[in-house]
Amino acid sequence: MATLSFEYFPPATAEARQNALRTVARLAGHRPDFVSVTYGAGGSDRHRTRQMVFDTVSWHTASRHRCPVMPHLTGIGHTRAEVAALLADYVAVGVSHILVLAGDPRPGEFDVGDGDFRYATDLLSFVREEGDRLGVDFTIAVAAFPEVHPRSSDRATDRRHLAEKLSMSDLGITQFFFDADHHRRMVDELADLGCTTPVFPGVIPVTNPASVARFAAMNGTEVPADLWNRLESVDGAERLRIACDEAASLADELLADGVPGIHLYTLNVPEAAEGVLSRLGPGRFGTTRQST
Ligand code: FAD
């Protein structure tokens, strides 16, 4: 049975923090296998992520549904000492899952090659070393790009690096995409390279087409013009309906293909995640979830 996970982003204001925690509490009712918290959304600093991780851990620890909280962690522009301090803070509150990423340059702040980590694999090796030092066997996830990472010179090289990274990890989570064929092709290419690490597709209900299009452009994700026309011609409940219909239809196709799990990008909008789950119907996700 497939797993279910949710992705949250760290809120920027006190009011947004309350909303984010209400989202976490509400979606916990769907008993995710794990939840993740993005790192430095929109170029913000890591302290917001740390706070959101702490809030989410304490909420899940106190709630009837305990599940791992997986902070995202990026390497570019950061030092080993900074990462070590953050990992120690996470371990102190019981975090044992990390999504390890290279990250992106921040114009005016740092470029690829600045800091102690260039590629996700550099950070991954360091996280494993720190795990040994701290006495934690981290579960490590990494990013996968079905439509090929924009910094890759060509498809074959991208897949070689991805397969190598996955072989050092416990699971992969993909960038969002809108055509299941992108995911199928990537899975086949990885299988040809002997890669057996599970890769969970990331599915996004597009409740905010302008901001999702910006991310898509950064990541080389193909945006279906027809879907965007429909989303942009409406708003409110009608836009939410279309976003949920489309995301549920993609998730349904992927589940029918036998993917190991669905990672839902919630954008901290509980109605969207719930809209997708209600369309998928009961009994679609697995047995590994536990409640306390
Ligand atoms: P890498 O795996 O290092 O790959 C980057 C590029 O380098 C690729 O082209 C790869 O082929 C190439 N490469 C890898 N290894 C080598 C090597 N040894 N030699 C030469 N080339 C190599 N960003 C954030 O800032 N915060 C987040 O919270 C965040 N969350 C994300 C969650 C998911 C699920 C995904 C898919 C992406 C997320 N990102 C996030 C974006 C991510 O940080 C960027 O896309 C970044 O540019 C790539 O990260 P990576 O870990 O895939 O990099």
Coordinates of C-alpha atoms in Angstrom, one line a residue, residues 5-269:
S5 CA 2.9 12.5 3.2
F6 CA 2.3 16.2 3.4
E7 CA 4.7 19.1 2.8
Y8 CA 4.3 22.4 4.7
F9 CA 6.3 25.6 4.4
P10 CA 7.5 27.8 7.2
P11 CA 5.2 30.7 7.8
A12 CA 6.5 34.3 7.8
T13 CA 4.3 36.0 10.4
A14 CA 2.8 35.2 13.8
E15 CA -0.7 35.0 12.2
A16 CA 0.5 32.7 9.4
R17 CA 2.2 30.5 12.1
Q18 CA -1.2 30.0 13.8
N19 CA -2.7 29.1 10.4
A20 CA 0.1 26.7 9.6
L21 CA -0.4 24.9 12.9
R22 CA -4.1 24.7 12.3
T23 CA -3.3 23.1 8.9
V24 CA -1.0 20.6 10.6
A25 CA -3.6 19.8 13.2
R26 CA -6.4 19.4 10.6
L27 CA -4.4 17.3 8.1
A28 CA -3.1 15.1 11.0
G29 CA -6.6 13.7 10.9
H30 CA -5.7 12.0 7.6
R31 CA -2.9 10.2 9.4
P32 CA 0.1 10.9 7.1
D33 CA 3.1 8.6 7.2
F34 CA 5.4 11.6 7.6
V35 CA 5.2 15.4 7.0
S36 CA 8.0 17.6 5.7
V37 CA 8.8 21.3 6.2
T38 CA 10.5 23.2 3.4
Y39 CA 13.8 25.1 4.1
G40 CA 14.1 28.8 3.6
A41 CA 11.0 29.2 1.4
G42 CA 11.5 32.2 -0.9
G43 CA 15.0 32.8 0.2
S44 CA 14.1 33.3 3.9
D45 CA 16.5 32.2 6.6
R46 CA 16.6 28.8 8.3
H47 CA 15.2 30.0 11.6
R48 CA 11.7 30.0 10.3
T49 CA 12.1 26.4 9.2
R50 CA 13.5 25.4 12.5
Q51 CA 10.6 27.0 14.4
M52 CA 8.0 25.3 12.1
V53 CA 9.8 22.0 12.6
F54 CA 9.7 22.4 16.4
D55 CA 6.1 23.5 16.3
T56 CA 5.1 20.5 14.1
V57 CA 7.1 18.0 16.2
S58 CA 5.5 19.2 19.4
W59 CA 2.1 19.2 17.8
H60 CA 2.5 15.6 16.5
T61 CA 4.1 14.5 19.7
A62 CA 1.1 15.7 21.8
S63 CA -1.5 14.6 19.3
R64 CA -3.3 11.3 18.7
H65 CA -1.3 10.9 15.4
R66 CA 2.4 10.7 15.9
C67 CA 4.5 10.6 12.7
P68 CA 8.0 11.6 11.7
V69 CA 8.6 15.3 10.8
M70 CA 11.1 15.6 8.0
P71 CA 12.9 19.0 7.8
H72 CA 14.2 19.9 4.3
L73 CA 17.9 21.0 4.5
T74 CA 19.9 22.7 1.8
G75 CA 23.7 22.8 1.5
I76 CA 24.8 25.5 -1.0
G77 CA 26.0 28.6 0.8
H78 CA 26.2 26.8 4.2
T79 CA 29.1 25.7 6.4
R80 CA 29.6 22.4 8.1
A81 CA 29.4 24.2 11.5
E82 CA 26.0 25.7 10.6
V83 CA 24.5 22.4 9.4
A84 CA 26.0 20.5 12.4
A85 CA 24.3 23.0 14.8
L86 CA 20.9 22.7 13.1
L87 CA 21.1 18.9 13.1
A88 CA 21.9 18.8 16.8
D89 CA 18.9 21.0 17.5
Y90 CA 16.7 18.7 15.4
V91 CA 18.0 15.6 17.1
A92 CA 17.4 17.2 20.5
V93 CA 13.6 17.3 19.7
G94 CA 13.5 13.8 18.2
V95 CA 13.9 14.4 14.5
S96 CA 15.4 11.5 12.6
H97 CA 14.3 12.1 9.0
I98 CA 15.9 14.7 6.8
L99 CA 15.3 15.7 3.2
V100 CA 18.8 16.5 1.9
L101 CA 19.0 19.0 -0.9
A102 CA 21.7 21.0 -2.7
G103 CA 19.6 24.2 -2.7
D104 CA 19.9 27.0 -5.2
P105 CA 22.1 30.1 -5.4
R106 CA 20.6 33.3 -3.8
P107 CA 21.6 36.3 -6.0
G108 CA 23.5 38.8 -4.0
E109 CA 24.1 36.3 -1.1
F110 CA 25.8 33.2 -2.4
D111 CA 26.3 31.2 -5.6
V112 CA 26.7 27.5 -6.4
G113 CA 30.1 26.5 -5.1
D114 CA 30.0 28.9 -2.1
G115 CA 30.0 27.2 1.3
D116 CA 31.0 23.7 2.2
F117 CA 28.6 21.7 0.1
R118 CA 28.2 21.9 -3.7
Y119 CA 25.9 18.9 -4.4
A120 CA 23.2 17.1 -2.4
T121 CA 25.5 14.1 -2.1
D122 CA 28.2 16.3 -0.3
L123 CA 25.6 17.3 2.3
L124 CA 24.2 13.8 2.5
S125 CA 27.6 12.3 3.4
F126 CA 28.0 15.0 6.1
V127 CA 24.5 14.3 7.5
R128 CA 25.4 10.6 7.8
E129 CA 28.6 11.5 9.6
E130 CA 26.8 13.8 12.0
G131 CA 24.2 11.1 12.5
D132 CA 27.0 8.7 13.6
R133 CA 28.4 11.3 15.9
L134 CA 25.0 12.1 17.4
G135 CA 23.9 8.4 17.6
V136 CA 21.0 8.8 15.2
D137 CA 20.5 6.6 12.1
F138 CA 18.9 9.3 9.9
T139 CA 16.3 8.3 7.4
I140 CA 17.4 10.4 4.4
A141 CA 15.3 11.5 1.5
V142 CA 16.6 13.3 -1.6
A143 CA 15.0 15.2 -4.5
A144 CA 14.3 13.8 -7.9
F145 CA 13.3 15.7 -11.1
P146 CA 11.2 13.7 -13.5
E147 CA 11.7 16.5 -16.1
V148 CA 15.5 16.6 -15.4
H149 CA 17.1 19.2 -13.2
P150 CA 17.7 22.5 -14.9
R151 CA 21.5 22.5 -14.0
S152 CA 22.0 19.1 -15.7
S153 CA 23.9 19.2 -18.9
D154 CA 21.9 16.3 -20.4
R155 CA 19.3 13.7 -19.5
A156 CA 21.7 10.7 -19.2
T157 CA 24.0 12.6 -16.9
D158 CA 21.1 13.8 -14.8
R159 CA 19.9 10.2 -14.4
R160 CA 23.4 8.9 -13.5
H161 CA 23.8 11.5 -10.7
L162 CA 20.3 10.9 -9.5
A163 CA 20.8 7.1 -9.4
E164 CA 24.0 7.6 -7.5
K165 CA 22.4 9.9 -5.0
L166 CA 19.4 7.6 -4.5
S167 CA 21.7 4.7 -3.8
M168 CA 23.0 6.7 -0.8
S169 CA 19.5 7.5 0.4
D170 CA 16.4 5.8 1.8
L171 CA 13.9 7.4 -0.5
G172 CA 13.4 10.1 -3.2
I173 CA 10.7 12.7 -3.5
T174 CA 10.0 14.3 -6.8
Q175 CA 9.5 17.9 -7.9
F176 CA 5.8 18.4 -8.9
F177 CA 4.8 17.6 -12.5
F178 CA 1.5 17.5 -14.4
D179 CA 1.9 14.5 -16.7
A180 CA 2.3 11.0 -15.3
D181 CA 4.5 10.0 -18.3
H182 CA 7.3 12.2 -17.0
H183 CA 7.4 10.1 -13.8
R184 CA 7.0 6.8 -15.6
R185 CA 10.0 7.6 -17.9
M186 CA 12.2 8.6 -15.0
V187 CA 11.3 5.4 -13.1
D188 CA 12.2 3.3 -16.2
E189 CA 15.5 5.1 -16.6
L190 CA 16.4 4.6 -13.0
A191 CA 15.5 0.9 -13.2
D192 CA 17.8 0.6 -16.3
L193 CA 20.6 2.0 -14.0
G194 CA 19.8 -0.7 -11.4
C195 CA 18.3 1.9 -9.0
T196 CA 15.8 0.3 -6.6
T197 CA 15.4 3.1 -4.0
P198 CA 11.7 4.1 -3.8
V199 CA 10.8 7.5 -5.3
F200 CA 7.6 9.2 -4.2
P201 CA 5.9 11.5 -6.7
G202 CA 5.2 15.0 -5.4
V203 CA 1.7 16.1 -6.4
I204 CA 0.5 19.7 -6.2
P205 CA -3.0 21.1 -6.2
V206 CA -2.5 24.4 -8.0
T207 CA -4.4 26.8 -5.8
N208 CA -2.1 29.6 -6.7
P209 CA -1.3 29.4 -10.4
A210 CA 1.0 32.5 -10.5
S211 CA 3.3 31.3 -7.8
V212 CA 3.3 27.6 -9.0
A213 CA 4.2 28.8 -12.5
R214 CA 7.2 30.8 -11.0
F215 CA 8.4 27.6 -9.3
A216 CA 7.8 25.6 -12.4
A217 CA 9.9 28.0 -14.5
M218 CA 12.7 27.8 -12.0
N219 CA 12.6 24.0 -12.1
G220 CA 12.0 23.3 -15.8
T221 CA 8.6 21.9 -15.1
E222 CA 6.2 21.8 -18.1
V223 CA 3.0 23.8 -17.3
P224 CA -0.1 22.7 -19.2
A225 CA -1.4 25.8 -20.9
D226 CA -5.0 24.5 -20.9
L227 CA -5.0 23.8 -17.2
W228 CA -3.5 27.3 -16.5
N229 CA -6.1 29.0 -18.7
R230 CA -8.9 27.2 -16.8
L231 CA -7.4 28.1 -13.4
E232 CA -6.7 31.7 -14.2
S233 CA -10.2 32.3 -15.6
V234 CA -11.8 31.6 -12.2
D235 CA -11.0 32.0 -8.5
G236 CA -12.3 31.0 -5.1
A237 CA -14.2 27.8 -4.8
E238 CA -14.2 27.1 -8.6
R239 CA -10.4 27.4 -8.8
L240 CA -10.0 25.1 -5.7
R241 CA -12.4 22.6 -7.4
I242 CA -10.3 22.5 -10.6
A243 CA -7.0 22.3 -8.6
C244 CA -8.3 19.3 -6.6
D245 CA -9.8 17.5 -9.6
E246 CA -6.5 17.7 -11.5
A247 CA -4.3 16.8 -8.6
A248 CA -6.5 13.9 -7.7
S249 CA -6.7 12.6 -11.2
L250 CA -2.8 12.6 -11.5
A251 CA -2.5 10.9 -8.1
D252 CA -5.0 8.3 -9.1
E253 CA -3.0 7.5 -12.2
L254 CA 0.2 7.3 -10.3
L255 CA -1.3 5.1 -7.6
A256 CA -2.7 2.8 -10.4
D257 CA 0.9 2.6 -11.6
G258 CA 1.9 1.3 -8.2
V259 CA 4.0 4.2 -6.9
P260 CA 5.3 3.7 -3.3
G261 CA 3.7 6.8 -2.0
I262 CA 2.2 10.2 -2.8
H263 CA 3.8 13.4 -1.3
L264 CA 1.2 16.2 -1.3
Y265 CA 2.4 19.7 -1.6
T266 CA -0.1 21.4 0.7
L267 CA 1.0 25.0 0.4
N268 CA -0.4 25.1 3.9
V269 CA -4.0 25.1 2.4

